[in-house]
Coordinates of C-alpha atoms and ligand atoms in Angstrom, one line a residue:
M1 CA 35.4 89.5 121.3
L2 CA 31.6 90.0 121.3
L3 CA 30.4 90.0 117.7
K4 CA 26.8 91.1 118.1
S5 CA 25.1 92.6 121.0
Y6 CA 21.7 91.6 122.1
K7 CA 20.8 94.2 124.5
S8 CA 18.6 92.9 127.2
N9 CA 17.8 93.8 130.8
A10 CA 17.8 90.2 131.7
F11 CA 21.6 90.1 131.7
K12 CA 21.8 92.7 134.4
E13 CA 20.0 90.7 136.9
P14 CA 21.8 88.1 139.0
L15 CA 19.9 84.8 139.3
V16 CA 21.8 82.0 140.8
S17 CA 24.9 83.4 142.5
S18 CA 25.6 85.5 145.5
G19 CA 28.6 87.5 146.4
K20 CA 29.8 89.8 149.1
K21 CA 30.5 92.5 146.5
S22 CA 28.7 92.6 143.2
T23 CA 31.8 91.6 141.4
E24 CA 32.7 88.6 143.6
L25 CA 31.0 85.3 143.0
I26 CA 31.2 82.6 145.7
A27 CA 29.9 79.1 146.0
N28 CA 27.8 78.5 149.1
W29 CA 25.1 76.3 150.4
Q30 CA 22.4 79.0 150.2
T31 CA 23.1 79.8 146.6
L32 CA 23.3 76.1 145.7
Q33 CA 19.9 75.4 147.2
R34 CA 18.4 78.3 145.3
I35 CA 19.4 76.8 142.0
F36 CA 17.8 73.5 142.8
L37 CA 14.5 74.9 144.0
Q38 CA 11.7 76.4 142.0
P39 CA 12.2 80.2 141.8
E40 CA 10.8 81.4 145.1
S41 CA 10.0 85.0 144.3
E42 CA 8.1 86.7 141.6
A43 CA 11.2 88.6 140.7
S44 CA 13.3 85.5 140.1
R45 CA 10.4 83.9 138.1
T46 CA 10.5 87.0 135.8
A47 CA 14.2 86.8 135.5
L48 CA 14.0 83.1 134.5
F49 CA 11.4 83.8 132.0
K50 CA 13.5 86.5 130.4
Y51 CA 16.5 84.1 130.1
M52 CA 14.3 81.5 128.4
E53 CA 13.1 84.3 126.1
Q54 CA 16.6 85.1 125.2
I55 CA 17.4 81.4 124.4
L56 CA 14.2 80.9 122.4
F57 CA 14.0 84.1 120.5
G58 CA 17.5 85.6 120.9
L59 CA 19.1 82.6 119.4
N60 CA 16.4 82.2 116.8
D61 CA 16.6 85.8 115.7
F62 CA 20.3 85.3 115.6
L63 CA 20.1 82.3 113.3
N64 CA 17.5 84.1 111.1
E65 CA 19.7 87.2 110.8
H66 CA 22.9 85.2 110.0
V67 CA 21.8 83.2 107.0
G68 CA 25.5 82.8 106.4
I69 CA 27.1 79.5 107.7
T70 CA 29.6 80.8 110.2
E71 CA 31.5 84.0 111.1
E72 CA 34.9 84.5 109.8
A73 CA 37.4 83.2 112.3
S74 CA 40.1 80.7 111.9
L75 CA 39.8 77.4 113.9
L76 CA 43.5 78.2 115.0
D77 CA 42.3 81.6 116.5
L78 CA 39.3 79.9 118.1
S79 CA 41.3 77.2 119.6
D80 CA 43.7 79.8 121.1
R81 CA 40.7 81.1 123.1
F82 CA 40.0 77.7 124.7
K83 CA 43.2 76.6 126.3
N84 CA 42.2 76.9 130.0
S85 CA 42.3 73.4 131.6
R86 CA 41.6 74.6 135.1
I87 CA 38.1 74.5 136.8
S88 CA 37.5 77.7 138.6
K89 CA 37.2 77.2 142.4
N90 CA 34.5 79.8 142.8
P91 CA 31.8 80.4 140.4
A92 CA 33.2 82.3 137.4
K93 CA 30.0 83.7 135.9
K94 CA 26.3 84.3 136.6
L95 CA 23.8 82.5 134.5
A96 CA 23.0 85.7 132.8
D97 CA 26.6 86.1 131.7
V98 CA 26.8 82.6 130.5
I99 CA 23.7 82.9 128.4
K100 CA 25.1 86.2 127.0
V101 CA 28.3 84.7 126.0
L102 CA 26.7 81.6 124.5
I103 CA 24.4 83.6 122.3
E104 CA 26.7 86.5 121.3
D105 CA 30.2 85.0 121.3
I106 CA 29.8 81.2 120.8
A107 CA 26.8 80.9 118.5
P108 CA 28.3 83.0 115.7
H109 CA 31.3 80.7 115.6
A110 CA 29.1 77.6 115.6
V111 CA 27.8 76.4 112.3
N112 CA 24.4 77.8 111.3
V113 CA 23.1 74.5 110.1
S114 CA 19.6 76.1 109.9
S115 CA 20.7 78.2 107.0
P116 CA 18.9 77.3 103.7
Y117 CA 22.3 77.7 102.1
F118 CA 23.7 74.9 104.2
I119 CA 23.1 71.9 102.0
G120 CA 26.1 69.7 102.7
H121 CA 25.1 67.4 105.4
M122 CA 22.4 65.4 107.1
T123 CA 22.1 68.0 109.8
S124 CA 19.8 70.9 109.1
A125 CA 17.2 73.3 110.4
I126 CA 14.7 71.8 113.0
P127 CA 11.2 73.0 113.6
F128 CA 11.1 75.6 116.2
F129 CA 8.9 73.5 118.6
M130 CA 11.8 71.0 119.0
V131 CA 13.5 73.5 121.2
H132 CA 10.5 73.6 123.5
L133 CA 10.2 69.9 123.6
Q134 CA 13.9 69.5 124.3
T135 CA 13.5 71.9 127.2
I136 CA 10.7 69.9 128.6
V137 CA 12.8 66.7 128.4
A138 CA 15.6 68.4 130.3
A139 CA 13.2 69.9 132.8
L140 CA 11.6 66.5 133.6
N141 CA 14.9 64.8 133.4
Q142 CA 13.4 61.3 133.2
N143 CA 15.8 58.3 132.8
L144 CA 14.3 55.7 130.5
V145 CA 16.7 53.0 131.8
K146 CA 14.0 52.0 134.4
L147 CA 10.4 52.5 135.2
E148 CA 11.3 53.9 138.7
T149 CA 12.9 56.9 137.0
S150 CA 10.5 57.4 134.1
K151 CA 7.0 55.8 134.8
V152 CA 4.6 57.4 132.2
A153 CA 7.6 58.2 129.9
S154 CA 8.3 54.4 129.6
V155 CA 4.8 53.5 128.5
L156 CA 4.6 56.6 126.2
E157 CA 7.9 55.4 124.7
R158 CA 6.4 52.0 124.0
Q159 CA 3.6 53.7 122.1
V160 CA 6.0 55.8 120.0
L161 CA 8.0 52.6 119.2
A162 CA 4.8 50.8 118.1
K163 CA 3.9 53.8 115.8
I164 CA 7.2 53.6 114.0
H165 CA 7.2 49.8 114.0
R166 CA 3.7 50.0 112.3
L167 CA 5.0 52.5 109.8
I168 CA 7.7 49.9 108.8
Y169 CA 5.9 46.5 109.2
D170 CA 2.2 47.5 109.2
Y171 CA 1.0 44.5 111.1
S172 CA -2.6 44.1 112.3
D173 CA -4.4 46.0 115.1
A174 CA -4.4 42.7 117.0
F175 CA -0.6 42.5 116.8
Y176 CA -0.1 45.9 118.2
D177 CA -2.9 45.5 120.8
H178 CA -1.0 42.5 122.1
H179 CA 2.6 43.8 122.0
I180 CA 2.3 47.5 122.5
Q181 CA 2.5 47.5 126.3
R182 CA 3.4 43.8 127.0
P183 CA 6.6 43.9 129.1
E184 CA 8.0 40.7 127.5
S185 CA 7.8 42.2 123.9
T186 CA 10.2 44.6 122.4
L187 CA 9.3 46.3 119.1
G188 CA 12.4 48.3 119.1
T189 CA 14.6 50.6 121.2
F190 CA 15.9 54.2 121.3
V191 CA 19.6 54.7 121.4
E192 CA 21.9 57.7 120.9
D193 CA 22.4 57.5 117.2
G194 CA 22.4 55.4 114.0
T195 CA 25.8 54.0 114.8
L196 CA 24.4 52.4 118.1
A197 CA 21.2 51.3 116.2
N198 CA 23.3 49.5 113.6
L199 CA 25.4 48.0 116.4
T200 CA 22.4 46.9 118.3
A201 CA 20.9 45.2 115.2
L202 CA 24.1 43.3 114.5
W203 CA 24.5 42.4 118.2
V204 CA 21.0 40.9 118.2
A205 CA 21.8 39.0 115.0
R206 CA 25.1 37.6 116.4
N207 CA 23.5 36.5 119.7
S208 CA 20.4 35.0 118.0
F209 CA 22.7 32.7 116.0
F210 CA 25.2 31.8 118.8
K211 CA 22.4 30.9 121.2
P212 CA 22.8 29.0 124.5
G213 CA 22.1 25.3 124.3
N214 CA 23.8 21.9 124.6
G215 CA 26.0 23.0 127.4
F216 CA 27.0 26.2 125.6
A217 CA 26.0 29.3 127.6
G218 CA 25.8 31.6 124.5
V219 CA 28.2 33.9 122.8
E220 CA 27.3 36.9 125.1
K221 CA 28.6 34.9 128.1
E222 CA 31.4 32.7 126.6
G223 CA 32.7 35.0 123.9
M224 CA 33.5 34.5 120.2
A225 CA 36.3 32.0 120.5
A226 CA 34.0 29.5 122.4
A227 CA 31.1 30.3 120.1
Y228 CA 33.2 29.5 117.0
K229 CA 34.5 26.3 118.6
T230 CA 31.0 25.1 119.6
F231 CA 29.5 25.9 116.3
G232 CA 32.4 24.6 114.2
I233 CA 32.9 27.9 112.5
D234 CA 36.1 29.7 111.5
R235 CA 34.7 33.2 111.0
C236 CA 31.6 35.3 110.7
V237 CA 31.0 37.9 107.9
I238 CA 28.5 40.6 107.2
L239 CA 27.7 41.7 103.7
V240 CA 26.9 45.2 102.7
S241 CA 27.2 47.3 99.5
Q242 CA 30.3 49.3 99.0
L243 CA 28.4 52.3 100.1
G244 CA 27.8 51.0 103.6
H245 CA 28.1 53.4 106.5
H246 CA 31.4 53.1 108.5
S247 CA 29.3 52.4 111.6
L248 CA 29.0 48.7 110.3
Q249 CA 32.8 48.5 110.5
K250 CA 32.7 49.7 114.0
S251 CA 30.1 47.1 114.8
G252 CA 32.4 44.4 113.3
G253 CA 35.1 45.5 115.7
V254 CA 33.0 45.8 118.8
L255 CA 31.3 42.5 118.3
G256 CA 34.5 40.5 117.8
I257 CA 33.6 39.7 114.2
G258 CA 36.5 41.8 113.0
N259 CA 35.9 44.8 110.8
G260 CA 37.8 43.1 108.0
N261 CA 34.9 40.7 107.8
I262 CA 32.4 43.3 106.9
L263 CA 32.5 42.5 103.3
S264 CA 31.7 44.9 100.5
I265 CA 29.4 44.0 97.6
D266 CA 29.8 45.9 94.4
V267 CA 27.1 48.3 93.4
D268 CA 25.5 48.4 89.9
H269 CA 25.4 51.4 87.6
T270 CA 22.6 52.9 89.7
N271 CA 24.7 52.7 92.9
R272 CA 22.5 49.9 94.4
M273 CA 23.8 46.6 95.7
D274 CA 24.4 44.4 92.7
I275 CA 22.3 41.3 93.3
K276 CA 24.3 39.1 91.0
K277 CA 27.4 40.1 92.9
L278 CA 25.6 39.3 96.3
L279 CA 24.7 35.8 95.0
A280 CA 28.1 35.3 93.8
A281 CA 29.6 36.3 97.1
I282 CA 27.3 34.0 99.0
K283 CA 28.2 31.2 96.7
S284 CA 31.9 31.7 97.1
I285 CA 31.7 32.0 100.9
K286 CA 29.8 28.6 100.9
A287 CA 32.6 27.1 98.8
D288 CA 35.3 28.5 101.0
P289 CA 37.2 25.8 102.9
R290 CA 37.0 28.1 106.0
K291 CA 33.6 27.5 107.6
T292 CA 31.9 30.9 107.5
K293 CA 28.7 32.1 108.9
I294 CA 27.0 35.0 107.1
L295 CA 25.6 36.7 110.1
A296 CA 23.7 39.4 108.2
V297 CA 23.2 41.1 104.9
V298 CA 22.6 44.8 105.3
G299 CA 20.5 46.7 102.7
I300 CA 20.7 50.4 102.7
A301 CA 17.6 52.6 102.4
G302 CA 19.4 55.9 101.6
T303 CA 23.1 55.6 101.4
T304 CA 25.1 58.3 103.1
E305 CA 27.0 59.5 100.0
T306 CA 24.5 59.1 97.2
G307 CA 21.1 58.6 98.9
T308 CA 20.3 55.4 96.9
V309 CA 18.2 52.6 98.1
D310 CA 19.3 49.0 97.7
P311 CA 16.8 46.4 96.1
L312 CA 15.4 45.5 99.5
E313 CA 12.8 43.0 98.2
E314 CA 15.4 40.9 96.3
I315 CA 17.9 41.1 99.2
A316 CA 15.1 39.9 101.6
E317 CA 14.3 36.9 99.4
I318 CA 18.0 35.9 99.2
C319 CA 18.3 36.3 103.0
A320 CA 15.2 34.1 103.6
E321 CA 16.5 31.4 101.3
N322 CA 19.8 31.3 103.0
R323 CA 18.6 31.8 106.5
I324 CA 20.5 35.1 107.0
H325 CA 19.5 38.0 109.2
F326 CA 18.4 40.9 107.0
H327 CA 19.1 44.3 108.4
V328 CA 18.0 47.5 106.7
D329 CA 20.1 50.7 107.5
A330 CA 17.3 53.3 106.9
A331 CA 19.0 55.8 109.2
W332 CA 18.5 58.4 106.6
G333 CA 15.8 57.2 104.3
G334 CA 13.4 55.7 106.9
P335 CA 11.0 58.6 107.2
T336 CA 10.3 58.4 103.4
L337 CA 7.7 55.9 104.5
L338 CA 5.6 58.8 105.7
S339 CA 5.2 60.1 102.1
E340 CA 2.4 58.5 100.2
K341 CA 4.1 59.7 97.0
Y342 CA 7.5 58.1 97.6
K343 CA 7.1 55.4 100.2
S344 CA 7.3 52.8 97.4
L345 CA 11.0 53.7 97.0
L346 CA 11.5 51.7 100.2
S347 CA 9.4 48.7 99.3
G348 CA 10.7 45.5 100.9
I349 CA 11.7 47.3 104.1
N350 CA 8.8 45.4 105.9
L351 CA 10.7 42.1 105.1
A352 CA 13.7 43.2 107.2
D353 CA 14.5 41.4 110.5
S354 CA 15.7 44.7 111.8
V355 CA 15.6 48.4 110.7
T356 CA 17.7 51.4 111.8
I357 CA 16.1 54.9 111.7
D358 CA 17.6 58.1 112.9
G359 CA 15.3 60.7 114.6
H360 CA 17.9 63.4 114.3
K361 CA 18.0 63.0 110.5
Q362 CA 14.6 63.1 108.6
F363 CA 12.4 63.2 111.6
Y364 CA 14.0 66.7 112.1
M365 CA 14.7 66.1 115.8
P366 CA 17.5 67.6 117.8
M367 CA 20.7 65.5 118.0
G368 CA 20.7 62.3 120.0
C369 CA 18.0 60.1 118.6
G370 CA 18.7 56.7 117.0
M371 CA 16.2 53.9 116.8
V372 CA 16.3 50.3 115.9
Y373 CA 13.2 48.1 115.2
F374 CA 12.7 44.3 115.0
K375 CA 10.2 42.3 113.1
D376 CA 10.1 39.6 115.9
P377 CA 9.1 41.2 119.3
A378 CA 11.0 38.4 121.1
I379 CA 14.3 38.7 119.3
M380 CA 15.8 41.3 121.6
D381 CA 15.7 38.8 124.5
N382 CA 19.0 37.6 123.0
I383 CA 20.7 40.8 124.4
A384 CA 18.8 41.1 127.7
Y385 CA 20.7 42.1 130.8
Y386 CA 19.3 42.1 134.3
A387 CA 20.6 43.8 137.5
A388 CA 19.5 43.4 141.0
Y389 CA 18.9 47.2 141.7
V390 CA 17.2 47.9 138.4
N391 CA 16.0 46.0 135.3
R392 CA 14.6 43.0 137.2
P393 CA 13.2 40.1 135.1
G394 CA 9.6 40.6 134.2
S395 CA 9.7 44.4 134.7
V396 CA 8.8 47.1 132.2
D397 CA 12.3 48.5 132.6
L398 CA 13.3 49.6 129.1
G399 CA 17.0 49.2 130.0
I400 CA 16.7 45.4 130.0
R401 CA 17.2 45.1 126.3
S402 CA 19.4 48.0 125.4
I403 CA 23.1 48.8 124.7
V404 CA 22.4 52.1 126.4
G405 CA 22.1 52.6 130.2
S406 CA 20.8 56.0 131.3
R407 CA 19.2 57.9 128.6
A408 CA 16.9 60.8 127.9
A409 CA 13.2 60.7 126.9
M410 CA 13.8 61.4 123.2
S411 CA 10.7 59.4 122.5
L412 CA 8.7 62.2 124.2
I413 CA 10.0 64.6 121.5
L414 CA 9.4 62.2 118.6
G415 CA 5.9 61.3 119.9
S416 CA 5.0 64.9 120.3
A417 CA 6.4 65.9 116.9
L418 CA 4.4 63.2 115.2
E419 CA 1.3 64.7 116.8
I420 CA 2.3 68.3 115.8
M421 CA 3.2 67.4 112.2
G422 CA 1.1 64.4 111.4
S423 CA 2.3 62.0 108.6
M424 CA 1.2 64.7 106.1
G425 CA 3.4 67.4 107.6
Y426 CA 6.4 65.0 107.4
A427 CA 5.4 64.0 103.9
L428 CA 5.5 67.6 102.8
L429 CA 9.1 67.8 104.0
I430 CA 10.1 64.5 102.4
D431 CA 8.5 65.4 99.1
H432 CA 10.0 68.8 99.0
G433 CA 13.5 67.3 99.6
I434 CA 13.2 64.8 96.8
E435 CA 11.5 67.2 94.3
T436 CA 14.0 70.1 95.0
A437 CA 16.8 67.6 94.6
R438 CA 15.4 66.6 91.2
S439 CA 15.1 70.3 90.1
F440 CA 18.7 70.7 91.4
A441 CA 19.9 67.9 89.1
D442 CA 18.1 69.5 86.1
E443 CA 19.8 72.8 86.9
I444 CA 23.2 71.1 86.9
K445 CA 22.4 69.4 83.6
R446 CA 21.6 72.8 82.1
R447 CA 24.9 74.3 83.1
P448 CA 27.9 73.4 80.9
L449 CA 30.5 73.8 83.6
F450 CA 29.0 71.0 85.7
E451 CA 28.5 67.3 85.5
L452 CA 25.7 65.4 87.4
V453 CA 27.6 62.4 89.0
T454 CA 24.8 60.6 90.9
A455 CA 21.2 61.6 90.2
P456 CA 19.0 61.8 93.3
E457 CA 16.7 58.8 94.1
L458 CA 15.9 60.4 97.6
N459 CA 17.2 63.9 98.3
I460 CA 21.0 63.5 98.0
L461 CA 22.9 64.2 94.8
T462 CA 26.5 64.5 93.7
Y463 CA 28.0 66.5 90.9
R464 CA 31.3 68.1 90.0
I465 CA 32.9 70.9 88.1
F466 CA 33.9 69.4 84.8
P467 CA 35.2 72.1 82.4
Y468 CA 34.7 71.6 78.7
D469 CA 38.4 71.7 77.7
I470 CA 39.2 69.0 80.3
K471 CA 36.3 66.9 79.0
K472 CA 37.6 67.2 75.5
E473 CA 41.2 66.4 76.5
L474 CA 40.1 63.4 78.4
N475 CA 38.5 61.8 75.4
S476 CA 41.8 61.5 73.5
A477 CA 44.2 61.1 76.5
N478 CA 46.4 58.1 77.2
L479 CA 46.4 56.5 80.6
K480 CA 49.1 58.8 82.0
K481 CA 47.4 61.9 80.8
K482 CA 44.0 60.7 82.0
K483 CA 45.5 60.4 85.5
E484 CA 46.9 63.8 85.3
L485 CA 43.6 65.3 84.1
N486 CA 41.6 63.5 86.9
N487 CA 44.0 64.9 89.5
K488 CA 43.5 68.4 88.0
L489 CA 39.7 67.8 88.3
S490 CA 40.0 66.7 91.9
Y491 CA 42.1 69.8 92.6
I492 CA 39.5 72.1 91.0
N493 CA 36.6 70.6 92.9
I494 CA 38.4 70.5 96.3
T495 CA 39.5 74.2 95.8
V496 CA 36.1 75.5 94.8
Q497 CA 34.4 73.6 97.7
R498 CA 36.9 75.0 100.2
L499 CA 36.8 78.5 99.0
Q500 CA 33.0 78.5 99.1
R501 CA 33.0 77.1 102.6
E502 CA 35.5 79.7 103.7
A503 CA 33.5 82.5 102.1
G504 CA 30.9 81.6 104.7
K505 CA 27.6 82.0 102.9
S506 CA 26.9 78.6 101.5
F507 CA 28.0 75.1 102.2
V508 CA 28.1 71.9 100.1
S509 CA 30.2 69.0 101.3
R510 CA 32.5 66.9 99.2
T511 CA 33.5 63.3 99.1
T512 CA 35.5 60.8 96.9
L513 CA 33.2 58.3 95.2
N514 CA 35.9 55.7 94.8
K515 CA 33.4 53.0 95.7
T516 CA 30.5 53.6 93.4
A517 CA 29.7 52.8 89.8
N518 CA 31.1 56.1 88.9
G519 CA 34.7 55.3 89.7
N520 CA 37.2 57.4 91.7
K521 CA 36.0 60.9 91.6
V522 CA 36.0 63.9 93.9
V523 CA 32.4 65.2 93.9
L524 CA 30.3 67.9 95.5
R525 CA 27.7 66.4 97.6
T526 CA 24.4 68.0 98.6
V527 CA 21.6 66.9 101.0
I528 CA 18.3 68.7 100.5
M529 CA 16.3 68.7 103.8
N530 CA 15.7 72.3 104.8
P531 CA 12.2 73.3 103.7
M532 CA 13.5 76.9 103.0
T533 CA 16.1 75.7 100.5
N534 CA 14.5 76.3 97.0
I535 CA 15.7 76.3 93.5
D536 CA 16.5 80.0 93.6
I537 CA 18.9 79.5 96.5
I538 CA 20.4 76.5 94.7
R539 CA 20.9 78.6 91.6
E540 CA 22.8 81.2 93.8
I541 CA 25.0 78.4 95.2
L542 CA 25.8 77.2 91.7
D543 CA 26.4 80.8 90.5
E544 CA 28.9 81.3 93.4
Q545 CA 30.7 78.1 92.5
E546 CA 31.0 79.2 88.9
K547 CA 32.3 82.6 90.0
I548 CA 34.9 81.0 92.3
Y549 CA 35.9 78.6 89.5
Y550 CA 36.4 81.4 86.9
N551 CA 38.2 83.6 89.4
Q552 CA 40.6 80.8 90.4
F553 CA 41.1 78.9 87.2
G554 CA 40.0 81.1 84.3
N555 CA 38.6 79.0 81.5
S556 CA 41.2 76.5 81.2
G557 CA 40.9 74.7 84.5
T558 CA 44.7 75.1 85.0
Ligands
LIG601 C1 23.1 55.3 106.2 C2 23.6 55.7 107.6 N1 23.7 54.8 108.5 C3 24.2 55.1 109.8 C4 24.6 56.4 109.9 C5 25.1 56.7 111.3 O1 24.3 57.6 112.0 P1 24.9 58.5 113.2 O2 25.7 59.5 112.7 O3 23.6 59.0 113.8 O4 25.5 57.5 114.1 C6 24.5 57.4 109.0 C7 25.0 58.8 109.2 O5 25.1 59.6 108.4 C8 24.0 57.0 107.7 O6 23.9 57.9 106.7

């Protein structure tokens, strides 16, 4: 079913396929060569240009026109349309047809994350120029694993790494002059996402502790069992607040630490790691008869669910005293450093041994850009791998110290974006997010039907529908009744969130805050990052939630 037709002559012109009859497409050597060569004629150049226009403007017009989140079609119906597991032997479609289908038939059923009414997740609108930059990355097709497939892209990447490193650590000119292009120094690395960035940081922390020496070849070579035996250790643990991202558990599994050894530290009433609880945990680990190495403490600069920032300075001090690797997960909050107004919210981040930042979050890049930075430019030597055909010792090959092998030049996008936006441009986005989230919180407080659950520190907040009669009943309820009323509240919030999502105009997410200072609560969660989201739109979203609530539950919440 074609939902919307974008009439364009471009779709009528064949570009890459040839056939005996116009309806029959065949794969042959001549056609194949044509798609690998530059367009050879003026006609094919024009056709290519038209297709790009369709992608750049057709899709953009489409997204602008459809401020709604997604077209109405059930996932079941959609999945029925994608049940063909056979690869067609001959070409099935021309490029023109493929583009047409993607724009007209697939895009409407994707999620319009660009909508200013889409405020539920850390994925949002991206500046228009990102599409151009992404296209250049694809067209150049550089592979940053080695210099031989990237050349200038590798040295450009080192420059981008130094810029973000400087944003975090702010060392001297002399420091950056020395390390920026020095093959032996690694200020950080690009990976696919925040998950791999966190894994890399903890991998480095693990290998730096279980180093080679005294006949031991290092944990990377000999494995965890030999490392524990050599160091006389029974287990390793990593400490993180209850609001830690689950990528840390994955790291525990992958690194052989065990995800059960990623230990949660309670948060205080502001949802930040409780420092007293951290100190108590360290004390009790030291007193434990099992010999335990605390490999790292992770401070979060912008938790996924509440957007709060842990007390980084205090955690840094504790880590320094106890000789523990201090990692900061700033996957979300890192770019706040670009805002003169709000960068102090992250104070202490410069004391971290390692820092995760995601480009595809608040650097507003397309998907696929995680980064991890290290205070010590030599520490990544602990994860170095060499290969005879590539990544030779002493080379500039960026793949030497990386969990990733082949990878795209996402640094080219970030480097260009920093030039296009400047730190002031990014600061406007960050300030808008934080300040709009604050106005949002005020609006919630003004409306009797709602309760603000976690106030925004950065640009994330949670709230819930909390009808007055349930509030009143809860005050005098016994334990059994309280449980019943809490279940009712959960049901109300789940229902309203679902119905709003299904209506297709707006989207807020929901989560259960069973790990925060606020106890076990189903809450509505919003992330304000789209610069087009303003307080009027937020009021509309809340109005819609009120309407759904009253339609479904009347006044009583039953
Ligand atoms: C604090 C934090 N750390 C890590 C991650 C993982 O990032 P990614 O989804 O890019 O792997 C997220 C994702 O939301 C996050 O919020």
